[in-house]
PDB file of C-alpha atoms in Angstrom:
ATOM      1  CA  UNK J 404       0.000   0.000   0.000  1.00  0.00           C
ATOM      2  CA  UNK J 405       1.556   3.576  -0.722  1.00  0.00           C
ATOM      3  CA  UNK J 406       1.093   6.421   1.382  1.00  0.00           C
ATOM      4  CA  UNK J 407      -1.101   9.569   0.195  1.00  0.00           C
ATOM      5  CA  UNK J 408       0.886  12.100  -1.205  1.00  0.00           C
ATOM      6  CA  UNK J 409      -1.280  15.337   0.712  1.00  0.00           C
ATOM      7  CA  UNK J 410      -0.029  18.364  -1.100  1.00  0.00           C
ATOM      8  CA  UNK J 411      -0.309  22.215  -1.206  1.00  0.00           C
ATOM      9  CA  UNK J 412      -1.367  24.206  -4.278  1.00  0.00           C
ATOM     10  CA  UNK J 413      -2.664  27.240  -5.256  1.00  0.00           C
ATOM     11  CA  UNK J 414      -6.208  28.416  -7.238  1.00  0.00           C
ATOM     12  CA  UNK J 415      -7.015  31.736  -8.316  1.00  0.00           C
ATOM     13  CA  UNK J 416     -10.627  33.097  -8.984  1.00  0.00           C
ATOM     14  CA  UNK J 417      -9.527  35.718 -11.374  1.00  0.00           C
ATOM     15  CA  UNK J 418     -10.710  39.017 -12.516  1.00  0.00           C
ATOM     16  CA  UNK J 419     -13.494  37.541 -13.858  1.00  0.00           C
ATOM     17  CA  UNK J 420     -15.218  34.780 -12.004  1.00  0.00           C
ATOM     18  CA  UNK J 421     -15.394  37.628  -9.046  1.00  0.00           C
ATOM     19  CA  UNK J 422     -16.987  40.256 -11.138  1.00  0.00           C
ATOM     20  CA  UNK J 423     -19.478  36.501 -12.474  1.00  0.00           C
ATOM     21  CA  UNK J 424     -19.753  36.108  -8.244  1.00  0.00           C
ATOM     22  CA  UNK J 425     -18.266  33.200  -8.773  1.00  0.00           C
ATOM     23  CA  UNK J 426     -16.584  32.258  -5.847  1.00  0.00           C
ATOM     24  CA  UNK J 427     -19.120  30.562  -3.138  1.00  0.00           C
ATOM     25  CA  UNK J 428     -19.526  28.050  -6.756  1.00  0.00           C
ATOM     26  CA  UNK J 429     -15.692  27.657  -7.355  1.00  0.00           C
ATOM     27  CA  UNK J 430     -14.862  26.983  -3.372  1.00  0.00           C
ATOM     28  CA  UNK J 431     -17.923  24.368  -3.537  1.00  0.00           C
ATOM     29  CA  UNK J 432     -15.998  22.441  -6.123  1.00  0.00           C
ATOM     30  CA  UNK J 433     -12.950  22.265  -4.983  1.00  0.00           C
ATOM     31  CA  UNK J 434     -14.275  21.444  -0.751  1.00  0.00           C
ATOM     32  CA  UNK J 435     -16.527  18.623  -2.739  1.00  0.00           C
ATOM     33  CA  UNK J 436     -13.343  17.153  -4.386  1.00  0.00           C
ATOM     34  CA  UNK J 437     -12.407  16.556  -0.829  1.00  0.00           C
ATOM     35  CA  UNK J 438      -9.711  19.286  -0.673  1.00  0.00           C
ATOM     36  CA  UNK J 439      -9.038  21.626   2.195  1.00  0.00           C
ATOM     37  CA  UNK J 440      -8.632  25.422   2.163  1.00  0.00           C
ATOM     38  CA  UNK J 441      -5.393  26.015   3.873  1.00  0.00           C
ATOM     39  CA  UNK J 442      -5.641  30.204   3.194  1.00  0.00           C
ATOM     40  CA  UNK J 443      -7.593  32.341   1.159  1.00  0.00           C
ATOM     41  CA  UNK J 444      -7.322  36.314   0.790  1.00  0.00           C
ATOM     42  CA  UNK J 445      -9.233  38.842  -1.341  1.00  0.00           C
ATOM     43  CA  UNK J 446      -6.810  41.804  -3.110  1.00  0.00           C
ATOM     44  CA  UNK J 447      -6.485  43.776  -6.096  1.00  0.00           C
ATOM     45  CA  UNK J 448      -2.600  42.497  -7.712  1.00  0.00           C
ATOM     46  CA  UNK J 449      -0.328  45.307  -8.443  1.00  0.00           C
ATOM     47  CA  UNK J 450       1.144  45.490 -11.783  1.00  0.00           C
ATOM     48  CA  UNK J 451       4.693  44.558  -9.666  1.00  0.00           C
ATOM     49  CA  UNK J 452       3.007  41.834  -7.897  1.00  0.00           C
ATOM     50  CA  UNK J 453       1.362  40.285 -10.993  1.00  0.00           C
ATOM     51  CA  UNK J 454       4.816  40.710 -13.088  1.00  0.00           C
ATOM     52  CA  UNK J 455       6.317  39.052 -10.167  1.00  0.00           C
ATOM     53  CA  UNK J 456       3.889  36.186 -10.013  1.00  0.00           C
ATOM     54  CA  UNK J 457       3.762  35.282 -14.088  1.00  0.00           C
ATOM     55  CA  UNK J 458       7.591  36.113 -14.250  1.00  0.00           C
ATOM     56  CA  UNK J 459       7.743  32.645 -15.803  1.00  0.00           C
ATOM     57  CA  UNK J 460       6.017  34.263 -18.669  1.00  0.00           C
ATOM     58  CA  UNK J 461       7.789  37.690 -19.232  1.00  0.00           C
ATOM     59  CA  UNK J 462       9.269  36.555 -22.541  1.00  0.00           C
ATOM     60  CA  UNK J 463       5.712  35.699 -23.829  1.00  0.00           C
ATOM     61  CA  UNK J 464       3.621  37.455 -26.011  1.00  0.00           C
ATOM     62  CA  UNK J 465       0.455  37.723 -24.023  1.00  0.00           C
ATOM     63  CA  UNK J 466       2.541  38.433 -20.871  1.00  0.00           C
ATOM     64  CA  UNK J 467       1.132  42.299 -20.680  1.00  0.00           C
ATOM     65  CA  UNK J 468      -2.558  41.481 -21.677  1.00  0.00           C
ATOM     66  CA  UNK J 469      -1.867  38.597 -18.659  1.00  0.00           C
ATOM     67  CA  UNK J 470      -0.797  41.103 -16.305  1.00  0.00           C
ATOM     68  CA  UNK J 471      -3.196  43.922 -16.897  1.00  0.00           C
ATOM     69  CA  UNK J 472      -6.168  41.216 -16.809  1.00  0.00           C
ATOM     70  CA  UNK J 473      -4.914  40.235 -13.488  1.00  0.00           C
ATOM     71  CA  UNK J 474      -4.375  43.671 -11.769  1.00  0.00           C
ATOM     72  CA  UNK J 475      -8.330  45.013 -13.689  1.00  0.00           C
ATOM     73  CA  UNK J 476      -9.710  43.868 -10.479  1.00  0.00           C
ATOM     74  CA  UNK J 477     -10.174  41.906  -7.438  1.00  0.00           C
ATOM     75  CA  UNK J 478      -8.915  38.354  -6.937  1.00  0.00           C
ATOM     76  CA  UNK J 479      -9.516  35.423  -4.362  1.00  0.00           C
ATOM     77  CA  UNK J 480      -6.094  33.567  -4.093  1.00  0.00           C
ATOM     78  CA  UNK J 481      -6.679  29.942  -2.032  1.00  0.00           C
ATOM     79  CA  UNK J 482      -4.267  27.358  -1.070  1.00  0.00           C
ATOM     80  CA  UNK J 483      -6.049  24.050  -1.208  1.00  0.00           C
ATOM     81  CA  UNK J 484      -4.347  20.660   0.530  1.00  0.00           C
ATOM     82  CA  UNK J 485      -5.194  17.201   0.065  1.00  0.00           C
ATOM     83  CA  UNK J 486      -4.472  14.139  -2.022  1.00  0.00           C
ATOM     84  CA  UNK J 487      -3.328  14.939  -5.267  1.00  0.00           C
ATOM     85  CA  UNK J 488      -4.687  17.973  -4.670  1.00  0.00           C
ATOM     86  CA  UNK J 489      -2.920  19.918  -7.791  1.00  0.00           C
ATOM     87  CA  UNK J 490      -4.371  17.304 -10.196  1.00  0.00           C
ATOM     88  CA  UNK J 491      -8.053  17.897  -8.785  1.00  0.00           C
ATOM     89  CA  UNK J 492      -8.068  21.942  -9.075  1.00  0.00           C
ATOM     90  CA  UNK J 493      -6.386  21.346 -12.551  1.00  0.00           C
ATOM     91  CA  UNK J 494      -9.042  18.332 -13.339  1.00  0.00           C
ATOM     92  CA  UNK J 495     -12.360  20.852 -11.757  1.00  0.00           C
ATOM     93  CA  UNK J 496     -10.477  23.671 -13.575  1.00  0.00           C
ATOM     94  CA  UNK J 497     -10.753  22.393 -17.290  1.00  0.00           C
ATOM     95  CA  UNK J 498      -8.209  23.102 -19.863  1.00  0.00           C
ATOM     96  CA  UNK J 499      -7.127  26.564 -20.231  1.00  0.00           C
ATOM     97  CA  UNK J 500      -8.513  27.054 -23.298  1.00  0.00           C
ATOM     98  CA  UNK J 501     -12.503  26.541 -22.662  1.00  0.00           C
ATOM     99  CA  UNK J 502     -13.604  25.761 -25.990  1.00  0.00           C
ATOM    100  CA  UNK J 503     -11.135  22.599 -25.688  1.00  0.00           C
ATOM    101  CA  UNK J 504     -12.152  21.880 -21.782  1.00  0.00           C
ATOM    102  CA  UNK J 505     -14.068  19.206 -20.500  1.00  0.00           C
ATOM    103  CA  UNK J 506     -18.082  19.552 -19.952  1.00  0.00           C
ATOM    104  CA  UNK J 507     -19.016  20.375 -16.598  1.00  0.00           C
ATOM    105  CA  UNK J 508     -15.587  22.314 -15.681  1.00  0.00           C
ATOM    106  CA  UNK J 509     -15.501  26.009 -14.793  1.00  0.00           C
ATOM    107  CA  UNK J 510     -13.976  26.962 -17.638  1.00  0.00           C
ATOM    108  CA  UNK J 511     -15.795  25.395 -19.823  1.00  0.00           C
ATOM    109  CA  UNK J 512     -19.265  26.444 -18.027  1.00  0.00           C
ATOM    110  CA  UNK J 513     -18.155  29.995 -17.319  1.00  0.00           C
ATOM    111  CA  UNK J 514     -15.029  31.044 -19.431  1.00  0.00           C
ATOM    112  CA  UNK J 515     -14.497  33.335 -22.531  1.00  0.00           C
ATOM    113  CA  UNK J 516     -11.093  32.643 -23.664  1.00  0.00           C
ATOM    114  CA  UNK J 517      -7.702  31.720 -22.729  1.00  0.00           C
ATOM    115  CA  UNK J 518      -6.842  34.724 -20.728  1.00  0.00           C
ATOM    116  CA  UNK J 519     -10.426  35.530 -19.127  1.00  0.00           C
ATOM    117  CA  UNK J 520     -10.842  31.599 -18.062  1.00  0.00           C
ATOM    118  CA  UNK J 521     -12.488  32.669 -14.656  1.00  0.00           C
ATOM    119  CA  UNK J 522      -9.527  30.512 -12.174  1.00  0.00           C
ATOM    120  CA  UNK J 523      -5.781  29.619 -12.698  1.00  0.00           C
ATOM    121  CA  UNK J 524      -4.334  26.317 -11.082  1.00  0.00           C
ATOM    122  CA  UNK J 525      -0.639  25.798 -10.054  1.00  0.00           C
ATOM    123  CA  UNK J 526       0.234  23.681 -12.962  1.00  0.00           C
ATOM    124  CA  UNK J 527       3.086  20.895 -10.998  1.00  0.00           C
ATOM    125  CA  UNK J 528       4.811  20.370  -7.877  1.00  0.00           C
ATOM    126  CA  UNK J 529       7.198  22.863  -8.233  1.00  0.00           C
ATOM    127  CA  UNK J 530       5.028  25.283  -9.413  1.00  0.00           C
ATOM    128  CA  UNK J 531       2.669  25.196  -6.404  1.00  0.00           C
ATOM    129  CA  UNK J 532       5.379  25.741  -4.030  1.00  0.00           C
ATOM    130  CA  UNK J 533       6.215  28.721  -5.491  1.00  0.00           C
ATOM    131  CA  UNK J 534       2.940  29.855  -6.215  1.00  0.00           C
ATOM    132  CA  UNK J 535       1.999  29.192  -2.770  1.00  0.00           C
ATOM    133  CA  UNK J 536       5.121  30.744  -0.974  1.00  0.00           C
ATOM    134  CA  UNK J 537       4.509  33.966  -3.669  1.00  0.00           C
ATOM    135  CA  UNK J 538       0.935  34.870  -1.941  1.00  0.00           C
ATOM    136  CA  UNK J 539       1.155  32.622   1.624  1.00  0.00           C
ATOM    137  CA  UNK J 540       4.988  32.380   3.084  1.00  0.00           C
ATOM    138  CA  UNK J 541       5.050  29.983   5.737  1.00  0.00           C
ATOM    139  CA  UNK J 542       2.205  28.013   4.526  1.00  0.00           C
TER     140      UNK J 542
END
């Protein structure tokens, strides 16, 4: 028998799915998927703060539409624990793209396009450590 492998990672309810009122729907999914909110927070992302956070992507093309998207208004940042937890969020999330995601994921119920796909989901191990540390050191 092997052990469960309980992990941290992070979910944003972007720009978007908080204007949509989104959130109490998104949290649902995620706390039915047996996962447990570790931290949450509400803010607005400065432009430093979002450059900082998609740094990964500076080099990208749709790096400044990502970044002024982010900072256009409010957030809800979680950090969600549990088994396998950073294959569930991605798994409830849907693709990125929601014309290519799955039926019955957010994105694909309540997103527009790539960039305005209502939540983001650390996308690996490595990724949600940083992306947890970024918004919840100590966690």
């Amino acid at each position: 028998m092997t052990a469960s492998k309980i992990v941290t990672t992070l979910a944003i309810v972007k720009p978007d799915g908080f204007e949509k009122r989104l959130i109490g729907k998104i949290i649902q999914r995620y706390e039915e998927a047996a996962l447990n909110l570790q931290a949450i927070q509400r803010l607005v992302l400065t432009r430093e703060r979002a450059e900082g956070f998609y740094a990964v992507h500076k080099e990208r093309p749709f790096f400044s539409s990502l970044v002024e998207f982010m900072t256009s208004g409010p957030v809800v940042v979680m950090a969600w624990s549990g088994e396998g937890a950073i294959d569930k969020v991605r798994d409830i999330n849907g693709a990125t793209d929601p014309k290519k995601a799955a039926p019955g994921t957010i994105r694909a119920q309540w997103g527009e396009s790539i960039q305005n796909n209502i939540v983001h989901g650390s996308d690996g191990p490595e990724t949600a450590r940083f992306e947890v540390a970024y918004f919840f050191p100590g966690l």
